[in-house]
Short mmCIF file of C-alpha atoms in Angstrom, two decimals:
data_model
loop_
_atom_site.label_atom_id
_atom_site.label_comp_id
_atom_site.label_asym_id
_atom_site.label_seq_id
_atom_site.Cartn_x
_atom_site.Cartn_y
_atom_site.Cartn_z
CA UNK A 1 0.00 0.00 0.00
CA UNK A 2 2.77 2.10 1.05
CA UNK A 3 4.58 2.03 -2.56
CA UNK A 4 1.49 1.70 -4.38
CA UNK A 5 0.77 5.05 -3.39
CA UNK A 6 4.25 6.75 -4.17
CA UNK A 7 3.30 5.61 -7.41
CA UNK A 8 5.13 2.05 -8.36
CA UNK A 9 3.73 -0.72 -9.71
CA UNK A 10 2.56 -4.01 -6.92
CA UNK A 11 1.93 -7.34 -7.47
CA UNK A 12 1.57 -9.43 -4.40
CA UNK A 13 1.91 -13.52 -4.93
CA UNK A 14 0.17 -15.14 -2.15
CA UNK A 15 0.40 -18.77 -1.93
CA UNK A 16 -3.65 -19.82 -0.67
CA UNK A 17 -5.99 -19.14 -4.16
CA UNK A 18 -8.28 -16.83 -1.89
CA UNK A 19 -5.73 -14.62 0.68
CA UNK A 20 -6.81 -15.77 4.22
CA UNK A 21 -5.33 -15.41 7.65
CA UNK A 22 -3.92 -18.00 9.86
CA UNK A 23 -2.77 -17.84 13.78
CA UNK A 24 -4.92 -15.91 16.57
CA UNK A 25 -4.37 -12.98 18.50
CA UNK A 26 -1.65 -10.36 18.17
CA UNK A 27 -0.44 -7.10 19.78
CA UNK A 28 -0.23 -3.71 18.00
CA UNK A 29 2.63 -1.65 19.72
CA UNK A 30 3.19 2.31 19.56
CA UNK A 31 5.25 1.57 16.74
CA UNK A 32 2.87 -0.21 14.40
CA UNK A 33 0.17 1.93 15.35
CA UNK A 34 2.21 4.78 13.91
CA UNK A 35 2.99 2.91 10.56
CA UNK A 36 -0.97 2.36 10.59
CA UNK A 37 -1.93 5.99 11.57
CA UNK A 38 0.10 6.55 8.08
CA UNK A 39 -1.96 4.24 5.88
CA UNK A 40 -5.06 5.73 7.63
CA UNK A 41 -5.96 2.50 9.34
CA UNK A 42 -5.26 3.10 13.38
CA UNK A 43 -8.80 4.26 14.13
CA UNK A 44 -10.34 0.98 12.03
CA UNK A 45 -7.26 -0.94 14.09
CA UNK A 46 -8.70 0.76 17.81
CA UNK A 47 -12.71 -0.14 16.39
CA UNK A 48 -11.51 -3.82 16.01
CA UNK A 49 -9.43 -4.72 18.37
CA UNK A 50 -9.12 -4.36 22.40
CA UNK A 51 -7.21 -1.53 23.94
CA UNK A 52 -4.38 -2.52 26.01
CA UNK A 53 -3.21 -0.71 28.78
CA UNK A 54 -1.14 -3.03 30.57
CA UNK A 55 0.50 -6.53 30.89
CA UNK A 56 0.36 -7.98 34.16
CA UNK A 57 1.61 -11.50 35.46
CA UNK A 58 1.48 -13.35 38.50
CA UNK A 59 3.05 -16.90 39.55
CA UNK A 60 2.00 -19.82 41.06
CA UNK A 61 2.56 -18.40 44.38
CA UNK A 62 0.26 -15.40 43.47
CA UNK A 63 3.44 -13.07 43.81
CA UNK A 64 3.42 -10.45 40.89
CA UNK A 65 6.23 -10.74 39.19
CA UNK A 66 5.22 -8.79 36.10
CA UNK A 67 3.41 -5.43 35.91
CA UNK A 68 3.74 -3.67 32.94
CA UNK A 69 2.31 -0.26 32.52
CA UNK A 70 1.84 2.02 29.19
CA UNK A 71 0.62 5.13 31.59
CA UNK A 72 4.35 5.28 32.48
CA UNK A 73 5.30 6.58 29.12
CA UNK A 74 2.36 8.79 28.86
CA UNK A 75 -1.24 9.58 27.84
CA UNK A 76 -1.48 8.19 24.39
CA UNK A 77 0.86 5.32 25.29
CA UNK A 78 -1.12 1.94 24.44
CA UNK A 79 -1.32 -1.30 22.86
CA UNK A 80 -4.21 -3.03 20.73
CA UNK A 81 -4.82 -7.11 21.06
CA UNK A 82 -6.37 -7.66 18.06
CA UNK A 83 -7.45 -11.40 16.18
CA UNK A 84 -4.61 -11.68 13.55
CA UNK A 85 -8.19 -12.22 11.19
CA UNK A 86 -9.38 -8.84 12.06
CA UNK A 87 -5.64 -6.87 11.52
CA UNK A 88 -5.50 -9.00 8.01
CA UNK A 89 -9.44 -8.32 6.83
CA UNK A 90 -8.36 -4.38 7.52
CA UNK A 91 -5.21 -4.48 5.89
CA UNK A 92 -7.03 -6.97 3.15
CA UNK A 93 -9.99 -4.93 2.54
CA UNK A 94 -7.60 -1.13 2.22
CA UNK A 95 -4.94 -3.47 -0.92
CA UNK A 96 -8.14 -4.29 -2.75
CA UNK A 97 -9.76 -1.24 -2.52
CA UNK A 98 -6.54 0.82 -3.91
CA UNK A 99 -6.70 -2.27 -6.73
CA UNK A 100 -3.43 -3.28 -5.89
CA UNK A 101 -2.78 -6.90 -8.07
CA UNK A 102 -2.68 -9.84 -6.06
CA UNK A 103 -2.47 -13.43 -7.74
CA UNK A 104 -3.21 -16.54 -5.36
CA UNK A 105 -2.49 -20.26 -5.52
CA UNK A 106 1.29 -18.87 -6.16
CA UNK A 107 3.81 -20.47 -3.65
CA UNK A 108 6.80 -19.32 -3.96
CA UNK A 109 10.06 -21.88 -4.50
CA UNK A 110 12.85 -19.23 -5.19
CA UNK A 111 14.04 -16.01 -7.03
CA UNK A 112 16.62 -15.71 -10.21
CA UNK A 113 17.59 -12.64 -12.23
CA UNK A 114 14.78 -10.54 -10.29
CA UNK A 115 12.40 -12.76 -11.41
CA UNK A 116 10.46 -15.69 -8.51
CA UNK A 117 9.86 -19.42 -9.28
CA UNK A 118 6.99 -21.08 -8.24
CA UNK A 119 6.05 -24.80 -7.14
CA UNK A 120 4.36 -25.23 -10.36
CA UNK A 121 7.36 -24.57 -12.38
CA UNK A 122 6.05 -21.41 -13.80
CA UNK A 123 7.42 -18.16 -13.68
CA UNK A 124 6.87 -14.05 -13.04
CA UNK A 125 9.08 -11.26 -13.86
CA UNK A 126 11.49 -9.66 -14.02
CA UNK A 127 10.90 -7.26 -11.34
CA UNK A 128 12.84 -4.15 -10.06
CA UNK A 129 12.57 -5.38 -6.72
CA UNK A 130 11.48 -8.31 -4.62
CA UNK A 131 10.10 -8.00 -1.32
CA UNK A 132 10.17 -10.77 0.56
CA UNK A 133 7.72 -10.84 3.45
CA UNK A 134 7.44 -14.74 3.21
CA UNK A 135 7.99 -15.41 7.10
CA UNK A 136 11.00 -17.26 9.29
CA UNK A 137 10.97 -20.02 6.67
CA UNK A 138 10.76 -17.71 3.56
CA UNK A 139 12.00 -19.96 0.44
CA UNK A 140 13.68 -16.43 -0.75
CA UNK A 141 16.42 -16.62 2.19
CA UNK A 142 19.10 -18.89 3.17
CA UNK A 143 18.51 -20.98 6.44
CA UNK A 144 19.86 -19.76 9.73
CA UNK A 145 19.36 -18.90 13.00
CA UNK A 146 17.70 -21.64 15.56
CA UNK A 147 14.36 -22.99 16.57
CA UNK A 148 13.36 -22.30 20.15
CA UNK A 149 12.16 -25.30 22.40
CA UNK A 150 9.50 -23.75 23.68
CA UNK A 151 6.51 -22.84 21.42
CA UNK A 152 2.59 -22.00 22.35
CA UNK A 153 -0.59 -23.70 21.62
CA UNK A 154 -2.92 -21.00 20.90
CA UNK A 155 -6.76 -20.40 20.44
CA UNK A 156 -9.50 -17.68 20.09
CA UNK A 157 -12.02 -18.15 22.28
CA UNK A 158 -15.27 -16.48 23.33
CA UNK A 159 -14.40 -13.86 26.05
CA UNK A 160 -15.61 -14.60 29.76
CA UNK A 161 -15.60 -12.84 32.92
CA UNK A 162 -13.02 -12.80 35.15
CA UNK A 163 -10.32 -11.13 33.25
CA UNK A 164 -9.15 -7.56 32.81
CA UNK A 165 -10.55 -6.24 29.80
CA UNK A 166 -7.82 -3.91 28.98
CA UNK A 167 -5.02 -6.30 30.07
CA UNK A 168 -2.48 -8.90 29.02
CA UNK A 169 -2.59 -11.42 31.64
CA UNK A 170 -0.65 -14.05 32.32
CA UNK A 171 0.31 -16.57 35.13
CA UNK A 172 3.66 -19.08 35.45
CA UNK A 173 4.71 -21.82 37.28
CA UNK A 174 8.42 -21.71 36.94
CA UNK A 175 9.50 -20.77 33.62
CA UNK A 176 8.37 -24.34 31.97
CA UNK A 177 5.01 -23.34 32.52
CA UNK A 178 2.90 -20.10 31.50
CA UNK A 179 -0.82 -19.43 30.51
CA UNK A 180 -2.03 -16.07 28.65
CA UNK A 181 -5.25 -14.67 27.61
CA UNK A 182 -5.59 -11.59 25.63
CA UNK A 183 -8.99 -9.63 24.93
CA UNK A 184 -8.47 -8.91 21.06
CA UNK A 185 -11.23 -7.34 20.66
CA UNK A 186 -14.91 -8.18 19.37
CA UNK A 187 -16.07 -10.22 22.25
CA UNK A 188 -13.24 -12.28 21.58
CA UNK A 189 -10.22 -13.84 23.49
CA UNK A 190 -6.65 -14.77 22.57
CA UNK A 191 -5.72 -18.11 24.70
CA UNK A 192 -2.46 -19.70 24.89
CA UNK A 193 -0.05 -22.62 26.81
CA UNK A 194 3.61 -22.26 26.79
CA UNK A 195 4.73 -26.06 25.86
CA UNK A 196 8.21 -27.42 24.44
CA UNK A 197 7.66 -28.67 20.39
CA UNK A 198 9.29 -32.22 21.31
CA UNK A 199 5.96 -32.64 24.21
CA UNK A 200 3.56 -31.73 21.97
CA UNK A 201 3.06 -35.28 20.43
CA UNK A 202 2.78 -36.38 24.49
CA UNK A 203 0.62 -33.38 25.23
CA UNK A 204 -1.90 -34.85 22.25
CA UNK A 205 -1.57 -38.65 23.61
CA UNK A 206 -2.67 -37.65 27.44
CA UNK A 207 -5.59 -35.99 26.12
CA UNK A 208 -7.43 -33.10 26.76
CA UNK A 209 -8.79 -33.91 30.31
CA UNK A 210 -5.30 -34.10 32.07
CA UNK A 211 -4.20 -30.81 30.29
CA UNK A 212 -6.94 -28.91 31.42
CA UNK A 213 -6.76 -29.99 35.08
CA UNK A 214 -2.94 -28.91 34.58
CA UNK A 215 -4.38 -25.40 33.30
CA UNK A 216 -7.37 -25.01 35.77
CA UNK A 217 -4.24 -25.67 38.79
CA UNK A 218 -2.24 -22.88 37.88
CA UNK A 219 -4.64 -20.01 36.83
CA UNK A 220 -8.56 -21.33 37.97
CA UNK A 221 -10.54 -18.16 36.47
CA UNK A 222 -9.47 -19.93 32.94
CA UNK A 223 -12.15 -22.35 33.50
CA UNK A 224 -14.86 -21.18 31.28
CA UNK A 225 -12.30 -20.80 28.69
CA UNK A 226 -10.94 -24.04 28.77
CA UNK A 227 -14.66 -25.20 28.73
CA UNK A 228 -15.02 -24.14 25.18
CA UNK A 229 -12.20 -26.57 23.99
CA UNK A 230 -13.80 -29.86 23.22
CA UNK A 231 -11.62 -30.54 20.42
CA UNK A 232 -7.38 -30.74 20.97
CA UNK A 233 -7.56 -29.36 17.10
CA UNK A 234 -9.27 -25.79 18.43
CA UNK A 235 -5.19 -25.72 19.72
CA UNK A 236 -2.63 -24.94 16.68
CA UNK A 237 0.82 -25.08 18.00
CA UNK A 238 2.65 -22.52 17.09
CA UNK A 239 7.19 -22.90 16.44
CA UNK A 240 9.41 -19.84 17.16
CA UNK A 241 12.60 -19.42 16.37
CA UNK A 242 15.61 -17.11 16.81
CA UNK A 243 16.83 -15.76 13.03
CA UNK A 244 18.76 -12.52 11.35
CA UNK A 245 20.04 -12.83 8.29
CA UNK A 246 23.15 -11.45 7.91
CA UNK A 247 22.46 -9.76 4.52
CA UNK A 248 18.55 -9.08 4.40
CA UNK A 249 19.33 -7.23 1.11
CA UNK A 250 20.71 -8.14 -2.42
CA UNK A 251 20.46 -6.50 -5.80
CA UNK A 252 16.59 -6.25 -6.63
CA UNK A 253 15.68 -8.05 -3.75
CA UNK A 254 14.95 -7.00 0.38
CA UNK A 255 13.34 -9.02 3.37
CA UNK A 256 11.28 -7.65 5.97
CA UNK A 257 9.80 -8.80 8.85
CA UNK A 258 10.28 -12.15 10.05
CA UNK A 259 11.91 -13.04 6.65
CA UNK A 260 15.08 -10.49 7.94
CA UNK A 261 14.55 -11.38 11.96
CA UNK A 262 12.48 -13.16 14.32
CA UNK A 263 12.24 -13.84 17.72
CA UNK A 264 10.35 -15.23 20.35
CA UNK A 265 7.17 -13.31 21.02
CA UNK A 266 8.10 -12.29 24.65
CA UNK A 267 8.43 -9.04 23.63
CA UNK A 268 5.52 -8.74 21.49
CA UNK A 269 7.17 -7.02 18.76
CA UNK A 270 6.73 -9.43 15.29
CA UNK A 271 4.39 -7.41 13.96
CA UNK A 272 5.29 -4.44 14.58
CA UNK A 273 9.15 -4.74 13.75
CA UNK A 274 7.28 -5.70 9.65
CA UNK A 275 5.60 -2.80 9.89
CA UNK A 276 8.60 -0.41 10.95
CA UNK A 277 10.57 -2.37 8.10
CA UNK A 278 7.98 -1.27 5.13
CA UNK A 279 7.56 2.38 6.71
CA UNK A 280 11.52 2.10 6.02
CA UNK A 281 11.62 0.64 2.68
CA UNK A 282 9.03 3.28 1.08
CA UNK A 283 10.72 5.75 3.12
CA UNK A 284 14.01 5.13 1.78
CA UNK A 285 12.53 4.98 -1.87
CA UNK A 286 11.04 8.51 -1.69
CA UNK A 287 14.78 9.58 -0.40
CA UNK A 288 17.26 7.72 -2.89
CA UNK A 289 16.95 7.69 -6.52
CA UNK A 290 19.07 4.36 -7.15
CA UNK A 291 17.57 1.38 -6.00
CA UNK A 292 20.54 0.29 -4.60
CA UNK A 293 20.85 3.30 -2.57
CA UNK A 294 17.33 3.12 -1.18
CA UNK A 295 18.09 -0.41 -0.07
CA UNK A 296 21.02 0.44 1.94
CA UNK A 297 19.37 3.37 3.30
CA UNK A 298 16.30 1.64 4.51
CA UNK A 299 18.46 -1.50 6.11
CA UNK A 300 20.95 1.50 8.17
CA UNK A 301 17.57 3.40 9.46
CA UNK A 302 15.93 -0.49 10.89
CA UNK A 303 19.42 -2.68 11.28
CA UNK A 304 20.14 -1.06 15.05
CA UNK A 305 16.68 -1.15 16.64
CA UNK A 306 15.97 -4.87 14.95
CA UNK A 307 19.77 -5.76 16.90
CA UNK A 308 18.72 -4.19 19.89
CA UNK A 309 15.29 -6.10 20.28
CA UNK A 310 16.99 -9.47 18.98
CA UNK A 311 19.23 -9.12 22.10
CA UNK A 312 16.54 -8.03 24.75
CA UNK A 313 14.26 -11.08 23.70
CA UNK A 314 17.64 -13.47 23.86
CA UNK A 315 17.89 -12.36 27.32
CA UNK A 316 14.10 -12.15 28.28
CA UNK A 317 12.79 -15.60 26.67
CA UNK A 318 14.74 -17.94 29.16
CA UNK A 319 13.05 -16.29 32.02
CA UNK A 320 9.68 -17.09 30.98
CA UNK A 321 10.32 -20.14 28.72
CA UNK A 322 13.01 -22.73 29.77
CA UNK A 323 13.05 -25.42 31.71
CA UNK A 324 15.87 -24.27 34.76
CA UNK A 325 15.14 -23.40 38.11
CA UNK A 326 17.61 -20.58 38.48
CA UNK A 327 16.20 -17.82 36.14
CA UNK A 328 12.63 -17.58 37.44
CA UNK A 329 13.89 -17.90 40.92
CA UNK A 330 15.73 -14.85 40.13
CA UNK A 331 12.46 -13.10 38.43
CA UNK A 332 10.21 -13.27 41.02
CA UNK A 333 12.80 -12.89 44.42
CA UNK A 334 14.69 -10.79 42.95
CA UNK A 335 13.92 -8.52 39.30
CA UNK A 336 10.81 -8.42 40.23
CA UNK A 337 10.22 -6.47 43.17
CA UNK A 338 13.27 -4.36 41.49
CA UNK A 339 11.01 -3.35 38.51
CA UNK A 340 8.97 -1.26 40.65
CA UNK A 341 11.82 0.85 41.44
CA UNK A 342 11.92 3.99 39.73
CA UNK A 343 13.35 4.51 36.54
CA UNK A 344 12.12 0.98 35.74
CA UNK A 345 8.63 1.19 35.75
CA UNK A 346 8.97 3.45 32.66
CA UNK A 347 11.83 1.40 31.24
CA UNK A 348 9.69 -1.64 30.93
CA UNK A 349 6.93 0.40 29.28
CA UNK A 350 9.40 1.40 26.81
CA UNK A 351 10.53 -1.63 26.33
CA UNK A 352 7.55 -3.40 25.48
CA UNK A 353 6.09 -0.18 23.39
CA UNK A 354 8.82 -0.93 21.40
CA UNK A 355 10.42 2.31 21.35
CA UNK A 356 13.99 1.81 23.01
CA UNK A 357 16.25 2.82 20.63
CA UNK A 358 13.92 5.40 19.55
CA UNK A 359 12.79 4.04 16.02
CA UNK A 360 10.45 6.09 15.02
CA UNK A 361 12.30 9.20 15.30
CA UNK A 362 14.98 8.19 12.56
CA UNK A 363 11.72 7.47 10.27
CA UNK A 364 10.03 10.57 10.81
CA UNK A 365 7.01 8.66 12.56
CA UNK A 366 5.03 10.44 15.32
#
């Protein structure tokens, strides 16, 4: 949408025949809401989804050990939980309105000579450019980077009582256990279980039943939720991985988002981080005349704020998913109560806003 209306020509290859979402709920940061405020989409984003003013976590011992304010930064500080259906029928709805091209039933099995390859054995292009916004297992980049042990099984559920409305809430036990629901908006809720990918298979084979009496132990009020999950397939399971390419640009070809870096979704930035990274790209367009120029412009203004969110979510995932005994100890004895101590408060706010670094500053983004 974004170079579509500084006037170049879009196709978008999508691999389903009709473009659908997949996945459930999702945070919207200060930082995507900008990029969305741009495209004229934040007040459609705020209608849709839930306003979140806070992330708040307790353990198994009821002792907070996370308490996450967006006051701290200041008025107009918040997030949005929103169903990842909602964000993509908004985004959907805006491309086929401006008649932007999109082709379907296209997945994508490489790139040559700026033009892609598909599965079929067919062909499109040449292109000036290539944008590759295919994901952390785009078939446009070279592997690297590692899977994380510990993904989430994740559903959207009908919203209940019991919860804060405005609030991402979570509980622990340890660090090898955590349960999260998110209000995203439209009477809807975002439910997920921290579990390691090799347990999953085990998770399936002891059934629902001794799951849910797991779930109902740590964090009761999730009853009702877990009520309206006859069916183990409501649950997709959902991999993460650690990944940055270490060129996310070639001649006539760029990745952004996950397809450039990804992380664990601690930090809640995945989204947002793709939408900084096309602000940055059209940005850089409308600044350098040579392609090549643009490209290396818009990878300098994103490269130090990706590195310095790839390194807090290194250091943040193993104290909420990882199986020692050491790390969460630490959390809730120790970081914990210290997080309350001014300037941290405001830190963390930052933090998870997504505005260390200040990013939007170097992209001209309120």
């Amino acid at each position: 949408m974004l170079l579509h209306r500084d006037g170049h020509r879009v196709t978008l290859f999508e691999r389903f025949e009709t473009p659908r979402p997949i996945g459930s709920g999702l945070m919207i940061q200060p930082t995507g809401r900008a990029v969305l405020r741009q495209l004229g989409l934040e007040e459609a984003l705020v209608e849709s989804g839930a306003r979140i003013d806070r992330l708040f976590g307790r353990n198994d011992r009821d002792r907070t050990v996370l308490d996450v304010r967006y006051g701290k930064l200041d008025a107009g500080a918040f997030g949005v939980g929103i169903h990842r259906a909602s964000l993509f029928d908004l985004l959907h709805t805006a491309v086929a309105a401006a008649g932007i091209a999109i082709e379907g039933g296209r997945t994508i099995a490489g790139h040559e000579h700026g033009s892609l390859a598909f599965a079929d054995g067919k062909r499109a292009g040449p292109f000036d450019l290539i944008v590759d916004a295919l994901g952390s297992r785009s078939t446009l980049a070279p592997p690297t980077g590692r899977d994380l042990a510990y993904g989430a099984l994740w559903a959207s559920l009908d919203w209940t009582d019991g919860f804060d409305g405005h609030a991402l809430e979570q509980r622990y036990r340890a660090a090898n256990r955590m349960v999260g629901v998110l209000p995203i908006g439209r009477g809807q809720a975002a439910f997920f279980w921290s579990l390691r990918a090799d347990q999953v298979d085990a998770w399936r084979t002891a059934g629902l039943d001794v799951w849910k009496e797991e779930v109902r132990a740590l964090w009761p009020a999730t009853a009702p939720l877990l009520d309206q999950i006859p069916d183990p397939d409501q649950l997709t399971f959902a991999r993460y991985a650690h990944r940055t390419l270490r060129r996310p640009a070639e001649p006539g070809l760029i990745h952004l988002g996950d397809a450039w870096h990804s992380t664990s979704p601690q930090l809640g930035q995945g989204v947002n981080m793709a939408l900084l990274d096309a602000w940055a790209l059209a940005f850089a367009l409308r600044e350098r005349e040579a392609l090549g120029d643009a490209l290396a412009l818009a990878l300098s203004l994103r490269r130090d704020h990706v590195a310095l969110y790839q390194l807090m979510s290194r250091l943040f995932t193993p104290v909420y998913q990882s199986d020692g005994a050491m790390l969460p100890l630490l959390r809730d004895v120790i970081v914990a109560p210290l997080t309350k101590v001014w300037p941290a408060p405001r830190v963390m706010a930052a933090m998870v806003a997504g505005i260390v670094g200040s990013p939007m500053r170097r992209l001209g983004l309120a």
